[in-house]
């Protein structure tokens, strides 16, 4: 690689003259923005243990009333990006949210897409676009871009869930904003439409009341877990047991920017994931595993979360005698749509 000219090689007055017209030379920065062969990544392999998060989140419940927080969330921030940036990766935001019995997180909508993966507690629900979605451990609930959503809690114990948003990307695009709304009128209990869609039976579009972009908003863990166990029965021993959360009308990823998956590690299984361009997040629903990411090896138990930068191979090893179930989020839909998706051999 040839050395390119540096900024210091130029006369100071020349540089100053350029800058005064809002001009800068490319060549001192060319290798920085187009590094050789592999991108520079700020995303560092990072692990967040639930035993560290939970007591601080419960304390937040004592320190900050819901009215003062709107959303009581501790953000899982990647130190590689700087904690104040509140990003897990270039496009992924992660937060742990606490809702206490009787509390209400008021209705709003925003341009970033969100999903919730329920970690603990019973009795809370999210109302999305008028559809009331009960929150149970392991459920995935979508709050896609532009849809009204609010969280309520009729139970008796704290409820905690993991929020995954594409906020860093949408913010970077200068397209992130929210609108506050009125309490929603619930028009559909989730249970009414889910069985049809989950069975792969979609209402015929011309007769459907409305052709919704997001026909399914709640993916119950019970069904995802049963699918993984059934898949493990038929899947070759050397291939991964993984499902993708899809839109039942189109078969495409449930959201436009981030992809969501559930993975089962068989007892004794060690799964090597090839280096791919998108960054990825792993969250243990049940069991335990180690995650080897570049030169880091993390040990994850239930409700622990870690992230891997793109272009980095990852090895997941089941540390439990039982199947280990993992929720994953990644930037694949984004990379695929933009044409930058790669798998490195
Ligand atoms: O629950 O609506 O973690 O608006 C960040 C922004 C959660 C939410 C977050 C949000 C929400």
mmCIF file of C-alpha atoms in Angstrom, residues 32-314:
data_model
loop_
_atom_site.group_PDB
_atom_site.id
_atom_site.type_symbol
_atom_site.label_atom_id
_atom_site.label_comp_id
_atom_site.label_asym_id
_atom_site.label_seq_id
_atom_site.Cartn_x
_atom_site.Cartn_y
_atom_site.Cartn_z
ATOM 1 C CA UNK A 32 -9.428 5.993 6.818
ATOM 2 C CA UNK A 33 -12.784 5.939 5.051
ATOM 3 C CA UNK A 34 -11.814 3.123 2.656
ATOM 4 C CA UNK A 35 -9.528 0.864 4.706
ATOM 5 C CA UNK A 36 -7.894 -2.106 2.992
ATOM 6 C CA UNK A 37 -9.921 -5.349 2.740
ATOM 7 C CA UNK A 38 -11.909 -5.139 5.970
ATOM 8 C CA UNK A 39 -13.943 -2.266 7.436
ATOM 9 C CA UNK A 40 -12.909 -0.451 10.597
ATOM 10 C CA UNK A 41 -15.524 -1.331 13.207
ATOM 11 C CA UNK A 42 -16.236 0.624 16.355
ATOM 12 C CA UNK A 43 -18.513 -2.164 17.551
ATOM 13 C CA UNK A 44 -16.611 -4.196 20.155
ATOM 14 C CA UNK A 45 -17.558 -7.680 21.287
ATOM 15 C CA UNK A 46 -19.465 -6.823 24.478
ATOM 16 C CA UNK A 47 -21.435 -8.841 27.022
ATOM 17 C CA UNK A 48 -24.092 -7.546 29.436
ATOM 18 C CA UNK A 49 -24.948 -9.858 32.347
ATOM 19 C CA UNK A 50 -28.543 -9.781 33.558
ATOM 20 C CA UNK A 51 -27.347 -10.071 37.158
ATOM 21 C CA UNK A 52 -25.639 -6.678 36.675
ATOM 22 C CA UNK A 53 -28.562 -5.045 34.873
ATOM 23 C CA UNK A 54 -31.467 -6.259 37.010
ATOM 24 C CA UNK A 55 -30.619 -4.661 40.384
ATOM 25 C CA UNK A 56 -29.831 -1.322 38.702
ATOM 26 C CA UNK A 57 -33.084 -1.454 36.766
ATOM 27 C CA UNK A 58 -35.092 -2.258 39.915
ATOM 28 C CA UNK A 59 -33.304 0.680 41.576
ATOM 29 C CA UNK A 60 -34.328 2.893 38.635
ATOM 30 C CA UNK A 61 -37.894 1.887 39.515
ATOM 31 C CA UNK A 62 -37.363 3.393 42.980
ATOM 32 C CA UNK A 63 -35.430 6.464 41.819
ATOM 33 C CA UNK A 64 -37.446 7.533 38.788
ATOM 34 C CA UNK A 65 -41.244 7.367 38.600
ATOM 35 C CA UNK A 66 -42.642 6.274 35.238
ATOM 36 C CA UNK A 67 -44.090 9.763 34.669
ATOM 37 C CA UNK A 68 -40.538 11.147 34.788
ATOM 38 C CA UNK A 69 -39.153 8.488 32.469
ATOM 39 C CA UNK A 70 -41.953 7.634 29.996
ATOM 40 C CA UNK A 71 -39.875 4.569 29.198
ATOM 41 C CA UNK A 72 -37.774 3.280 32.122
ATOM 42 C CA UNK A 73 -34.871 1.782 30.230
ATOM 43 C CA UNK A 74 -31.215 1.057 30.887
ATOM 44 C CA UNK A 75 -29.432 1.095 27.552
ATOM 45 C CA UNK A 76 -26.926 -1.654 26.739
ATOM 46 C CA UNK A 77 -24.271 0.601 25.259
ATOM 47 C CA UNK A 78 -21.232 -0.607 23.365
ATOM 48 C CA UNK A 79 -18.088 1.089 24.745
ATOM 49 C CA UNK A 80 -16.533 0.988 21.271
ATOM 50 C CA UNK A 81 -19.066 3.551 20.100
ATOM 51 C CA UNK A 82 -18.871 5.595 23.332
ATOM 52 C CA UNK A 83 -21.543 4.968 25.970
ATOM 53 C CA UNK A 84 -23.379 8.249 25.305
ATOM 54 C CA UNK A 85 -24.113 7.132 21.728
ATOM 55 C CA UNK A 86 -26.396 4.413 23.126
ATOM 56 C CA UNK A 87 -25.644 1.916 20.385
ATOM 57 C CA UNK A 88 -24.866 -1.790 20.507
ATOM 58 C CA UNK A 89 -23.660 -1.701 16.892
ATOM 59 C CA UNK A 90 -23.865 0.672 13.918
ATOM 60 C CA UNK A 91 -27.596 0.001 13.458
ATOM 61 C CA UNK A 92 -28.704 -1.783 16.658
ATOM 62 C CA UNK A 93 -29.919 -0.221 19.909
ATOM 63 C CA UNK A 94 -30.553 -2.468 22.940
ATOM 64 C CA UNK A 95 -32.317 -1.521 26.158
ATOM 65 C CA UNK A 96 -33.724 -3.325 29.202
ATOM 66 C CA UNK A 97 -37.079 -1.856 30.149
ATOM 67 C CA UNK A 98 -38.853 -2.136 33.503
ATOM 68 C CA UNK A 99 -42.577 -1.721 34.048
ATOM 69 C CA UNK A 100 -43.911 -2.046 37.600
ATOM 70 C CA UNK A 101 -47.402 -3.291 38.526
ATOM 71 C CA UNK A 102 -50.029 -0.655 37.749
ATOM 72 C CA UNK A 103 -47.673 1.491 35.702
ATOM 73 C CA UNK A 104 -48.454 2.875 32.273
ATOM 74 C CA UNK A 105 -46.008 3.885 29.553
ATOM 75 C CA UNK A 106 -48.098 6.249 27.423
ATOM 76 C CA UNK A 107 -48.912 5.900 23.747
ATOM 77 C CA UNK A 108 -46.479 7.203 21.182
ATOM 78 C CA UNK A 109 -45.198 6.370 17.734
ATOM 79 C CA UNK A 110 -41.863 6.953 16.101
ATOM 80 C CA UNK A 111 -39.918 6.347 12.930
ATOM 81 C CA UNK A 112 -37.460 3.746 14.308
ATOM 82 C CA UNK A 113 -38.727 0.163 14.402
ATOM 83 C CA UNK A 114 -38.736 -1.658 17.744
ATOM 84 C CA UNK A 115 -39.241 -5.182 19.026
ATOM 85 C CA UNK A 116 -39.555 -6.454 22.608
ATOM 86 C CA UNK A 117 -38.210 -9.798 23.827
ATOM 87 C CA UNK A 118 -39.841 -10.496 27.175
ATOM 88 C CA UNK A 119 -37.345 -11.469 29.892
ATOM 89 C CA UNK A 120 -39.344 -11.855 33.102
ATOM 90 C CA UNK A 121 -42.683 -11.209 34.791
ATOM 91 C CA UNK A 122 -46.360 -11.731 34.049
ATOM 92 C CA UNK A 123 -49.306 -9.452 33.465
ATOM 93 C CA UNK A 124 -47.893 -6.714 31.249
ATOM 94 C CA UNK A 125 -49.037 -6.024 27.710
ATOM 95 C CA UNK A 126 -48.210 -3.757 24.805
ATOM 96 C CA UNK A 127 -51.006 -2.314 22.718
ATOM 97 C CA UNK A 128 -49.791 -1.867 19.137
ATOM 98 C CA UNK A 129 -52.003 -0.198 16.544
ATOM 99 C CA UNK A 130 -55.060 -1.054 18.675
ATOM 100 C CA UNK A 131 -54.056 -4.692 19.137
ATOM 101 C CA UNK A 132 -53.480 -5.798 22.719
ATOM 102 C CA UNK A 133 -50.440 -8.093 22.898
ATOM 103 C CA UNK A 134 -49.866 -9.924 26.190
ATOM 104 C CA UNK A 135 -46.200 -10.123 27.216
ATOM 105 C CA UNK A 136 -44.912 -13.480 28.360
ATOM 106 C CA UNK A 137 -41.346 -14.686 28.767
ATOM 107 C CA UNK A 138 -39.687 -15.346 25.386
ATOM 108 C CA UNK A 139 -42.451 -13.694 23.346
ATOM 109 C CA UNK A 140 -41.403 -11.362 20.541
ATOM 110 C CA UNK A 141 -43.630 -8.329 20.095
ATOM 111 C CA UNK A 142 -43.204 -5.954 17.154
ATOM 112 C CA UNK A 143 -43.767 -2.232 17.245
ATOM 113 C CA UNK A 144 -42.934 -1.366 13.633
ATOM 114 C CA UNK A 145 -42.185 2.109 12.340
ATOM 115 C CA UNK A 146 -45.080 4.537 12.656
ATOM 116 C CA UNK A 147 -47.413 2.309 14.716
ATOM 117 C CA UNK A 148 -48.849 3.579 18.010
ATOM 118 C CA UNK A 149 -47.678 1.625 21.035
ATOM 119 C CA UNK A 150 -48.107 1.835 24.787
ATOM 120 C CA UNK A 151 -47.270 -0.527 27.640
ATOM 121 C CA UNK A 152 -49.500 -1.433 30.603
ATOM 122 C CA UNK A 153 -49.209 -3.815 33.544
ATOM 123 C CA UNK A 154 -52.083 -5.550 35.381
ATOM 124 C CA UNK A 155 -49.860 -8.055 37.215
ATOM 125 C CA UNK A 156 -48.217 -8.088 40.627
ATOM 126 C CA UNK A 157 -44.475 -8.473 39.909
ATOM 127 C CA UNK A 158 -42.022 -6.307 37.937
ATOM 128 C CA UNK A 159 -41.961 -7.030 34.210
ATOM 129 C CA UNK A 160 -38.696 -6.635 32.307
ATOM 130 C CA UNK A 161 -38.056 -6.911 28.599
ATOM 131 C CA UNK A 162 -35.281 -6.357 26.075
ATOM 132 C CA UNK A 163 -35.955 -3.604 23.524
ATOM 133 C CA UNK A 164 -34.233 -3.882 20.151
ATOM 134 C CA UNK A 165 -34.474 -0.853 17.862
ATOM 135 C CA UNK A 166 -32.847 0.340 14.657
ATOM 136 C CA UNK A 167 -32.595 3.745 16.334
ATOM 137 C CA UNK A 168 -28.845 4.366 15.674
ATOM 138 C CA UNK A 169 -29.347 4.026 11.930
ATOM 139 C CA UNK A 170 -32.571 6.037 11.761
ATOM 140 C CA UNK A 171 -30.988 8.745 13.928
ATOM 141 C CA UNK A 172 -27.886 8.787 11.707
ATOM 142 C CA UNK A 173 -30.210 9.236 8.713
ATOM 143 C CA UNK A 174 -31.667 12.315 10.462
ATOM 144 C CA UNK A 175 -35.047 10.616 10.257
ATOM 145 C CA UNK A 176 -35.717 9.873 13.946
ATOM 146 C CA UNK A 177 -38.675 11.539 15.687
ATOM 147 C CA UNK A 178 -41.673 10.646 17.833
ATOM 148 C CA UNK A 179 -45.272 11.804 18.314
ATOM 149 C CA UNK A 180 -47.173 11.436 21.584
ATOM 150 C CA UNK A 181 -50.745 10.170 21.380
ATOM 151 C CA UNK A 182 -53.920 9.422 23.286
ATOM 152 C CA UNK A 183 -54.593 6.142 25.038
ATOM 153 C CA UNK A 184 -55.481 3.677 22.275
ATOM 154 C CA UNK A 185 -58.842 2.092 21.748
ATOM 155 C CA UNK A 186 -58.238 -1.677 21.785
ATOM 156 C CA UNK A 187 -59.957 -3.194 18.744
ATOM 157 C CA UNK A 188 -58.333 -6.606 18.491
ATOM 158 C CA UNK A 189 -57.204 -9.082 21.052
ATOM 159 C CA UNK A 190 -54.101 -10.655 19.567
ATOM 160 C CA UNK A 191 -55.554 -14.136 19.963
ATOM 161 C CA UNK A 192 -58.168 -13.505 17.241
ATOM 162 C CA UNK A 193 -55.840 -13.328 14.254
ATOM 163 C CA UNK A 194 -52.677 -15.070 15.371
ATOM 164 C CA UNK A 195 -53.760 -18.729 14.883
ATOM 165 C CA UNK A 196 -54.662 -18.177 11.216
ATOM 166 C CA UNK A 197 -51.443 -16.417 10.369
ATOM 167 C CA UNK A 198 -49.222 -18.673 12.445
ATOM 168 C CA UNK A 199 -50.667 -21.675 10.570
ATOM 169 C CA UNK A 200 -49.482 -20.124 7.295
ATOM 170 C CA UNK A 201 -53.043 -19.152 6.326
ATOM 171 C CA UNK A 202 -53.288 -15.513 5.310
ATOM 172 C CA UNK A 203 -56.599 -13.740 4.645
ATOM 173 C CA UNK A 204 -56.956 -13.345 0.850
ATOM 174 C CA UNK A 205 -55.866 -9.749 0.204
ATOM 175 C CA UNK A 206 -58.897 -8.527 -1.843
ATOM 176 C CA UNK A 207 -61.254 -9.667 0.905
ATOM 177 C CA UNK A 208 -59.094 -8.638 3.858
ATOM 178 C CA UNK A 209 -60.447 -5.724 5.886
ATOM 179 C CA UNK A 210 -57.186 -3.976 5.376
ATOM 180 C CA UNK A 211 -53.981 -5.065 3.768
ATOM 181 C CA UNK A 212 -51.620 -4.632 6.658
ATOM 182 C CA UNK A 213 -47.873 -4.294 6.228
ATOM 183 C CA UNK A 214 -47.441 -5.896 9.654
ATOM 184 C CA UNK A 215 -50.120 -8.586 9.921
ATOM 185 C CA UNK A 216 -48.589 -10.354 12.927
ATOM 186 C CA UNK A 217 -47.394 -8.331 15.914
ATOM 187 C CA UNK A 218 -46.861 -11.020 18.557
ATOM 188 C CA UNK A 219 -44.800 -14.182 18.124
ATOM 189 C CA UNK A 220 -45.446 -16.361 21.197
ATOM 190 C CA UNK A 221 -42.420 -18.173 22.621
ATOM 191 C CA UNK A 222 -44.430 -21.338 23.107
ATOM 192 C CA UNK A 223 -44.779 -21.685 19.319
ATOM 193 C CA UNK A 224 -41.210 -20.652 18.484
ATOM 194 C CA UNK A 225 -39.814 -23.105 21.056
ATOM 195 C CA UNK A 226 -42.003 -25.959 19.777
ATOM 196 C CA UNK A 227 -40.896 -25.186 16.182
ATOM 197 C CA UNK A 228 -37.235 -25.369 17.171
ATOM 198 C CA UNK A 229 -37.687 -28.681 18.993
ATOM 199 C CA UNK A 230 -39.569 -30.108 15.992
ATOM 200 C CA UNK A 231 -36.932 -28.802 13.579
ATOM 201 C CA UNK A 232 -34.176 -30.413 15.656
ATOM 202 C CA UNK A 233 -35.840 -33.809 15.077
ATOM 203 C CA UNK A 234 -35.519 -33.580 11.299
ATOM 204 C CA UNK A 235 -32.509 -31.327 10.790
ATOM 205 C CA UNK A 236 -29.156 -32.962 9.950
ATOM 206 C CA UNK A 237 -26.915 -33.067 13.029
ATOM 207 C CA UNK A 238 -24.347 -30.774 11.382
ATOM 208 C CA UNK A 239 -26.761 -28.001 10.450
ATOM 209 C CA UNK A 240 -28.041 -25.296 12.759
ATOM 210 C CA UNK A 241 -31.530 -25.351 14.259
ATOM 211 C CA UNK A 242 -32.617 -21.786 13.613
ATOM 212 C CA UNK A 243 -35.832 -20.034 12.661
ATOM 213 C CA UNK A 244 -36.342 -16.555 11.245
ATOM 214 C CA UNK A 245 -39.226 -14.397 12.429
ATOM 215 C CA UNK A 246 -41.055 -13.592 9.178
ATOM 216 C CA UNK A 247 -44.060 -11.673 7.971
ATOM 217 C CA UNK A 248 -46.590 -14.483 7.296
ATOM 218 C CA UNK A 249 -48.039 -12.675 4.261
ATOM 219 C CA UNK A 250 -44.736 -12.210 2.449
ATOM 220 C CA UNK A 251 -42.227 -14.609 4.006
ATOM 221 C CA UNK A 252 -39.830 -11.660 4.321
ATOM 222 C CA UNK A 253 -38.111 -10.462 7.502
ATOM 223 C CA UNK A 254 -40.628 -8.996 9.976
ATOM 224 C CA UNK A 255 -39.035 -5.559 9.743
ATOM 225 C CA UNK A 256 -37.157 -3.628 7.068
ATOM 226 C CA UNK A 257 -33.863 -2.956 8.810
ATOM 227 C CA UNK A 258 -33.078 -5.574 11.475
ATOM 228 C CA UNK A 259 -33.595 -9.351 11.303
ATOM 229 C CA UNK A 260 -34.781 -11.516 14.200
ATOM 230 C CA UNK A 261 -34.165 -15.218 14.796
ATOM 231 C CA UNK A 262 -34.416 -17.952 17.388
ATOM 232 C CA UNK A 263 -31.721 -20.584 17.606
ATOM 233 C CA UNK A 264 -31.579 -23.885 19.452
ATOM 234 C CA UNK A 265 -28.195 -25.282 20.458
ATOM 235 C CA UNK A 266 -28.533 -29.031 20.955
ATOM 236 C CA UNK A 267 -26.932 -30.507 24.094
ATOM 237 C CA UNK A 268 -23.186 -30.665 23.424
ATOM 238 C CA UNK A 269 -23.472 -28.599 20.250
ATOM 239 C CA UNK A 270 -20.836 -26.077 19.216
ATOM 240 C CA UNK A 271 -21.975 -23.923 16.315
ATOM 241 C CA UNK A 272 -19.541 -21.980 14.146
ATOM 242 C CA UNK A 273 -21.118 -18.979 12.501
ATOM 243 C CA UNK A 274 -19.117 -17.649 9.545
ATOM 244 C CA UNK A 275 -17.901 -14.057 9.446
ATOM 245 C CA UNK A 276 -20.663 -11.996 7.846
ATOM 246 C CA UNK A 277 -20.914 -8.273 7.195
ATOM 247 C CA UNK A 278 -23.812 -7.524 9.637
ATOM 248 C CA UNK A 279 -23.298 -7.110 13.366
ATOM 249 C CA UNK A 280 -25.278 -9.538 15.516
ATOM 250 C CA UNK A 281 -26.801 -9.731 19.000
ATOM 251 C CA UNK A 282 -27.321 -12.899 21.071
ATOM 252 C CA UNK A 283 -29.671 -13.136 24.055
ATOM 253 C CA UNK A 284 -30.139 -16.381 26.008
ATOM 254 C CA UNK A 285 -33.790 -17.263 26.585
ATOM 255 C CA UNK A 286 -33.166 -20.658 28.181
ATOM 256 C CA UNK A 287 -30.002 -22.583 29.085
ATOM 257 C CA UNK A 288 -26.430 -21.354 28.892
ATOM 258 C CA UNK A 289 -23.651 -21.015 26.350
ATOM 259 C CA UNK A 290 -20.245 -19.632 25.639
ATOM 260 C CA UNK A 291 -19.831 -17.166 22.788
ATOM 261 C CA UNK A 292 -16.362 -16.885 21.258
ATOM 262 C CA UNK A 293 -16.201 -13.613 19.323
ATOM 263 C CA UNK A 294 -12.788 -12.623 17.928
ATOM 264 C CA UNK A 295 -10.411 -12.930 20.917
ATOM 265 C CA UNK A 296 -13.208 -12.728 23.535
ATOM 266 C CA UNK A 297 -15.041 -15.661 25.062
ATOM 267 C CA UNK A 298 -18.150 -14.756 27.032
ATOM 268 C CA UNK A 299 -20.166 -17.090 29.230
ATOM 269 C CA UNK A 300 -23.891 -16.379 29.038
ATOM 270 C CA UNK A 301 -26.661 -17.652 31.268
ATOM 271 C CA UNK A 302 -30.375 -16.927 31.058
ATOM 272 C CA UNK A 303 -31.251 -13.321 30.137
ATOM 273 C CA UNK A 304 -27.615 -12.428 29.363
ATOM 274 C CA UNK A 305 -26.942 -10.557 26.118
ATOM 275 C CA UNK A 306 -23.853 -10.053 23.951
ATOM 276 C CA UNK A 307 -23.024 -8.515 20.609
ATOM 277 C CA UNK A 308 -20.560 -9.290 17.833
ATOM 278 C CA UNK A 309 -19.264 -6.820 15.259
ATOM 279 C CA UNK A 310 -19.669 -7.600 11.570
ATOM 280 C CA UNK A 311 -16.974 -9.462 9.596
ATOM 281 C CA UNK A 312 -16.221 -11.542 12.712
ATOM 282 C CA UNK A 313 -16.683 -15.302 13.089
ATOM 283 C CA UNK A 314 -18.615 -16.416 16.175
#
